[in-house]
Tab-separated table of C-alpha atoms (C1' of nucleotides) in Angstrom:
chain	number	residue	atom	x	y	z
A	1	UNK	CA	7.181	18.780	11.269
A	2	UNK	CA	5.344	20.939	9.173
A	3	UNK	CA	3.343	20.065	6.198
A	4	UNK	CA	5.124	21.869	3.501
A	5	UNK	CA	4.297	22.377	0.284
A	6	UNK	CA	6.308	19.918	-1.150
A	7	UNK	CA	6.091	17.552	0.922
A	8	UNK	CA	2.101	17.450	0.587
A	9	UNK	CA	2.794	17.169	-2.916
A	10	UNK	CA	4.629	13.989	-2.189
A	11	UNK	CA	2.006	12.974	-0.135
A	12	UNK	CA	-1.161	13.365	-2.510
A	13	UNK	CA	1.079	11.721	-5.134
A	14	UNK	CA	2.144	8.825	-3.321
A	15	UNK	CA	-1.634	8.192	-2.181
A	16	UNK	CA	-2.887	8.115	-5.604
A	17	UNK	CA	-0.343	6.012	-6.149
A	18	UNK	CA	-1.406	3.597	-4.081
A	19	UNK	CA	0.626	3.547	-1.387
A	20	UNK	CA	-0.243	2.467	1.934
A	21	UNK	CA	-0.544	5.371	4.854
A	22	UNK	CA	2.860	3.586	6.431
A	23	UNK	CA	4.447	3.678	3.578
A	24	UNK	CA	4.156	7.229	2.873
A	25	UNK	CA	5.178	7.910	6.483
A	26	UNK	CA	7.981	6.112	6.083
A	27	UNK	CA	8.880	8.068	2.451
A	28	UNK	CA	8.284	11.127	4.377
A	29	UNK	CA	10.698	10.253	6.632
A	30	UNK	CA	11.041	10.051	10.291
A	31	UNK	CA	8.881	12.007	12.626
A	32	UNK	CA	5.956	11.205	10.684
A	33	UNK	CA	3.419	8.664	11.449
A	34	UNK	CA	1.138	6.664	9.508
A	35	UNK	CA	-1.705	8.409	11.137
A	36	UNK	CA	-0.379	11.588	10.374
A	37	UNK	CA	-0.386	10.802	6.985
A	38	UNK	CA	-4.057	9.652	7.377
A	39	UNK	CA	-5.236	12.670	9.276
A	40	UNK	CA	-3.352	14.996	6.455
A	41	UNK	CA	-4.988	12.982	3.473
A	42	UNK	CA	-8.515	13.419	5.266
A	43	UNK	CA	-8.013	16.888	5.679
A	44	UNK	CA	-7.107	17.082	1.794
A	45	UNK	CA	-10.485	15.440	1.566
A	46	UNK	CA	-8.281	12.896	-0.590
A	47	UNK	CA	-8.957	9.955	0.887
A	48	UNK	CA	-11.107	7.956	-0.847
A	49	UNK	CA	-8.857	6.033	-3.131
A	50	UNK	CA	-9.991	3.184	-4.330
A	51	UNK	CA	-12.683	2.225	-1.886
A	52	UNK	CA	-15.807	0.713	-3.174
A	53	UNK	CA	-18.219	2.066	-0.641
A	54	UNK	CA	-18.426	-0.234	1.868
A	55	UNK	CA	-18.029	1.656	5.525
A	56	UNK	CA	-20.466	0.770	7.958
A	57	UNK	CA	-21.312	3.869	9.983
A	58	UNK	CA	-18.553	4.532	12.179
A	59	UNK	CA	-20.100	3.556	15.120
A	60	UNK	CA	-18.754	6.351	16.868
A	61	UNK	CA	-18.006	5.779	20.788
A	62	UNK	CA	-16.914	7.979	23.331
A	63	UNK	CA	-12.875	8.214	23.369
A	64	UNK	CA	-10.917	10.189	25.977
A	65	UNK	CA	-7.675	10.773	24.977
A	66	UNK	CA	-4.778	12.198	27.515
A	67	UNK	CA	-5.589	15.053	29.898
A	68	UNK	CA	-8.350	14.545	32.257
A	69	UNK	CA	-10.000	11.210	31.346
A	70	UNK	CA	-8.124	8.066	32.457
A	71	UNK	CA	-6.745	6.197	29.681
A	72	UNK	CA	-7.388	2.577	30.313
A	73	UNK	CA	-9.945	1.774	33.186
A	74	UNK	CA	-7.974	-0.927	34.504
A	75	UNK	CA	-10.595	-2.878	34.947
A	76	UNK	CA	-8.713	-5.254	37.222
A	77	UNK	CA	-9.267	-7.503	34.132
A	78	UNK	CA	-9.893	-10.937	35.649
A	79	UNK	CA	-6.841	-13.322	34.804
A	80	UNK	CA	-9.070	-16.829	32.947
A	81	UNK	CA	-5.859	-18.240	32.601
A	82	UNK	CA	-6.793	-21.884	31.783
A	83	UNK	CA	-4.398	-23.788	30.462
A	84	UNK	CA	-6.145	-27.385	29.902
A	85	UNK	CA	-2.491	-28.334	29.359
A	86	UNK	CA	-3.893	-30.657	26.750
A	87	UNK	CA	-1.154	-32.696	26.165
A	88	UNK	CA	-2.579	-35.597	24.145
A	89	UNK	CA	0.113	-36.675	22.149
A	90	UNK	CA	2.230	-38.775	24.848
A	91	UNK	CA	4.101	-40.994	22.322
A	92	UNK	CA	2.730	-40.064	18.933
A	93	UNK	CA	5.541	-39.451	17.189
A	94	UNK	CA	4.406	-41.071	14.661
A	95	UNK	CA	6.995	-41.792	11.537
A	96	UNK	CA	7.653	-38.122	11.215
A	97	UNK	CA	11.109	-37.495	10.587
A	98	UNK	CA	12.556	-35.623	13.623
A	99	UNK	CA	15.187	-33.408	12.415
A	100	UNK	CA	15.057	-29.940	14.614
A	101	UNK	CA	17.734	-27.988	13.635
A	102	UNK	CA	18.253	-29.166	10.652
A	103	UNK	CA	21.154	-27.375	7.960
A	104	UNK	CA	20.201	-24.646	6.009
A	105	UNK	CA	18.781	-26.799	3.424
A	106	UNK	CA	15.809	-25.065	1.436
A	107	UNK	CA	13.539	-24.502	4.582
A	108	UNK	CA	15.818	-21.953	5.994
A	109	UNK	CA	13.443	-18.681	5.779
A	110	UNK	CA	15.697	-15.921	6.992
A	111	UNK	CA	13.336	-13.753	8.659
A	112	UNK	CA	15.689	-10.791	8.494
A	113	UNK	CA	13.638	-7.770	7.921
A	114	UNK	CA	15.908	-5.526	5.738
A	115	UNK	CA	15.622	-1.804	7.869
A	116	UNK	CA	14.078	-0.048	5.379
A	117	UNK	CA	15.356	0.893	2.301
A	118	UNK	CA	13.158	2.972	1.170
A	119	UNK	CA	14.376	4.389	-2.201
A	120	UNK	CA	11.048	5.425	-3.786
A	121	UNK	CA	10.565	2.820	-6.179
A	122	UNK	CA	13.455	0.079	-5.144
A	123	UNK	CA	10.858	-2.738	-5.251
A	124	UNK	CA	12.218	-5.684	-4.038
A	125	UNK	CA	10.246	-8.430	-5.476
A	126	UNK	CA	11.409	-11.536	-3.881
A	127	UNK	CA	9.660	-13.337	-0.924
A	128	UNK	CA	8.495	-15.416	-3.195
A	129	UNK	CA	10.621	-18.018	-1.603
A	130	UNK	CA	8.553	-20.807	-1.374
A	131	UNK	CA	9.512	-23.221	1.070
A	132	UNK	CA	10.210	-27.053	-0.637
A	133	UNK	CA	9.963	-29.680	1.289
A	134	UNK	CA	11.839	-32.866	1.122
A	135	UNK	CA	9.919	-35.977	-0.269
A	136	UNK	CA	10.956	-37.143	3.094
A	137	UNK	CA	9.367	-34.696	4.944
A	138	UNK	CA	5.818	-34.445	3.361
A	139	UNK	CA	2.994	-34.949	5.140
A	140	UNK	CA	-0.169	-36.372	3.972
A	141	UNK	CA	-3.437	-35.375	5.920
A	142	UNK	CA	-2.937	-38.471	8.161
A	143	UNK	CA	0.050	-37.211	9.906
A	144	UNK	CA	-1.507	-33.412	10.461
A	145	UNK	CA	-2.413	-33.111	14.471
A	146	UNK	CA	-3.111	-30.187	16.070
A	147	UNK	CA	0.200	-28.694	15.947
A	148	UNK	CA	1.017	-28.749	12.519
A	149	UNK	CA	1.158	-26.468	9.522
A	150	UNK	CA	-1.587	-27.539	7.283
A	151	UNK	CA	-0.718	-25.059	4.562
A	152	UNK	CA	-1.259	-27.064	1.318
A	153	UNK	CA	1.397	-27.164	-1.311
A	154	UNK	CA	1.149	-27.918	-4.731
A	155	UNK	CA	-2.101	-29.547	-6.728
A	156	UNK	CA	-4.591	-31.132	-4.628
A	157	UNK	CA	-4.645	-33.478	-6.824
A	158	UNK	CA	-1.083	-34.403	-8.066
A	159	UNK	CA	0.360	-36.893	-5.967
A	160	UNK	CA	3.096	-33.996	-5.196
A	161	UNK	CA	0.506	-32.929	-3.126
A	162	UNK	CA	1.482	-32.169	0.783
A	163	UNK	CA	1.133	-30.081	3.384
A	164	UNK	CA	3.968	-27.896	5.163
A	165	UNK	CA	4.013	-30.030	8.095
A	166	UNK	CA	5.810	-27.468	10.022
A	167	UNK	CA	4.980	-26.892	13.953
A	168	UNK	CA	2.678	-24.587	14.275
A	169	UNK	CA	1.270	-23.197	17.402
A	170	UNK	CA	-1.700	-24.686	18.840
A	171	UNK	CA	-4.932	-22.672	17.561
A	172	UNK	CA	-3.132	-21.525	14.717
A	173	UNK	CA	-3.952	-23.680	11.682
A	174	UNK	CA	-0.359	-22.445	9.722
A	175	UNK	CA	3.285	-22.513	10.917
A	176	UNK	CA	4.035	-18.431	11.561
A	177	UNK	CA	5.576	-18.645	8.302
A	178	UNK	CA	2.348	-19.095	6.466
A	179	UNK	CA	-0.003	-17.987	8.896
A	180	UNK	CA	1.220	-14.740	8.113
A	181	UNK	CA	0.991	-15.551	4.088
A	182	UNK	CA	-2.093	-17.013	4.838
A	183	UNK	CA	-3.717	-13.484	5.070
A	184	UNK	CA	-1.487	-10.895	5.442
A	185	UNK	CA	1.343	-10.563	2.517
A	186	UNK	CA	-0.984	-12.093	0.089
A	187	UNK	CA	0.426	-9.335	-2.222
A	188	UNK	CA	1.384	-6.107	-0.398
A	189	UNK	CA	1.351	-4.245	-3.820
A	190	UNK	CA	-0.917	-5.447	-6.132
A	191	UNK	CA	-2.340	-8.278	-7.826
A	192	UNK	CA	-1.537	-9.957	-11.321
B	1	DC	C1'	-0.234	-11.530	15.486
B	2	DC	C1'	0.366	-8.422	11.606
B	3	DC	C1'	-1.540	-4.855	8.817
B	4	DT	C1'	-4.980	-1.416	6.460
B	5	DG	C1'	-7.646	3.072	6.358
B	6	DA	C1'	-11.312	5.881	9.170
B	7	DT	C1'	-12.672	8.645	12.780
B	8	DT	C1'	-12.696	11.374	16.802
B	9	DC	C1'	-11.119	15.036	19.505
B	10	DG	C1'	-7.600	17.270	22.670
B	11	DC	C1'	-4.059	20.035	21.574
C	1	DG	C1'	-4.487	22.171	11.286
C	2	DC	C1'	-2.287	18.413	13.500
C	3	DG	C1'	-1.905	13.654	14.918
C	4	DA	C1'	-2.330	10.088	18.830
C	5	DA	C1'	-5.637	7.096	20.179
C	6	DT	C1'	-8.957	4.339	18.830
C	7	DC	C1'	-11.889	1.789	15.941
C	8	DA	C1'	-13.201	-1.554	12.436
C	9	DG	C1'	-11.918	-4.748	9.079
C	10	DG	C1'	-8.676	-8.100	6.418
DNA sequence: CCCTGATTCGC
DNA sequence: GCGAATCAGG
C-alpha cells in the first residue's frame, strides 16, 4: 500500500488530532500497521505531538532483523518453573458469600469487544459501567487475601466503602476487570 | 497482560 | 521510502 496523497493527509490530520498510531492504522484501513503509521509520521518529521521532552537516549542496541542474523538466540532459556503451590487457605472460606455463577445481575461485564467500528468519529462513550456490588457481597479489608480484587469503591470514608472482592489472580492486586482499569483504559481519549 | 510512541535497519 | 522488529515506558 502506497502512501498516497490523500491518505497522508488523513494521516497528519488524524495525528494532530490526537489519535493513537493504532488507531490511525486501523482508519487507514487494513494492510496498514501501527508501525507503519509510526515510521510514516517520523519520516514527516511530525511526530512530536504532544510530548513534553522526556526521552531518555534511545539506548540504541544492536538488532538483527530477518536475513542472515538469527532471530531469537534460543538461549535454551532455563525452565525456573517453581510453583511453591502455596496453597494456604485450606478452609478459609471465611463468611464470603459463595455464589460462582451467579445471574446476570449487575456484575455481568460482557467482555465482548465490538470488531471495530471504526466510523471516524462514532465515539462510543460507555464502559463506564461500573460494577455494583451487592451489600451482601462487600468486602471490608478483613476479608481481602491474596486472591482478591482490592480495587476500592466508593469514599474511603463513607461507610459505603468496599472493595471489589472479586478473584483475582495471585500477584495481581485487581480482578482482570480492574487490573486492566487500574492502568490501562484510565481514559483512552482524553481527560476531563 | 494490555497498550503507547520511538528507533533502528534490512528491504 | 517503507515498515517489521525491537525497545522503552505507562
Amino acid at each position: 500500500m502506497a502512501w498516497t496523497d490523500e491518505r497522508v493527509a488523513i494521516l497528519k490530520k488524524l495525528w494532530m488530532e490526537g489519535l493513537s498510531a493504532s488507531q490511525i492504522a486501523a482508519e487507514l484501513g487494513e494492510g496498514v500497521t501501527r508501525n507503519a503509521v509510526i515510521g510514516k509520521v517520523h519520516r514527516l518529521k511530525l511526530s512530536g505531538r504532544a510530548k513534553p521532552a522526556s526521552s531518555a537516549p534511545r539506548a540504541r542496541k544492536p538488532r538483527a532483523t530477518a536475513s542472515s542474523t538469527p532471530r531469537r538466540p534460543s538461549g535454551a532459556a532455563s525452565n525456573t518453573s517453581a510453583r511453591p503451590a502455596s496453597s494456604s487457605r485450606p478452609a478459609a472460606a471465611s463468611s464470603a458469600p459463595r455464589r460462582s455463577s451467579g445471574p446476570a445481575v449487575a456484575g455481568n461485564t460482557a467482555l465482548k469487544m465490538s470488531a471495530d467500528t471504526e466510523a471516524e468519529q462514532s465515539f462510543e462513550l460507555n464502559a463506564e459501567s461500573e460494577i455494583f456490588i451487592p451489600e451482601a457481597e462487600r468486602i471490608g479489608l478483613m476479608e481481602l487475601n491474596e486472591h482478591t480484587c482490592k480495587w476500592p469503591i466508593g469514599d474511603p470514608v463513607a461507610d459505603d466503602f468496599h472493595f471489589c472482592g472479586r478473584h483475582s489472580d495471585e500477584g495481581k492486586p485487581y480482578c482482570e476487570f480492574h487490573s486492566k482499569r487500574a492502568y490501562h483504559s484510565l481514559d483512552r481519549r482524553k481527560k476531563n
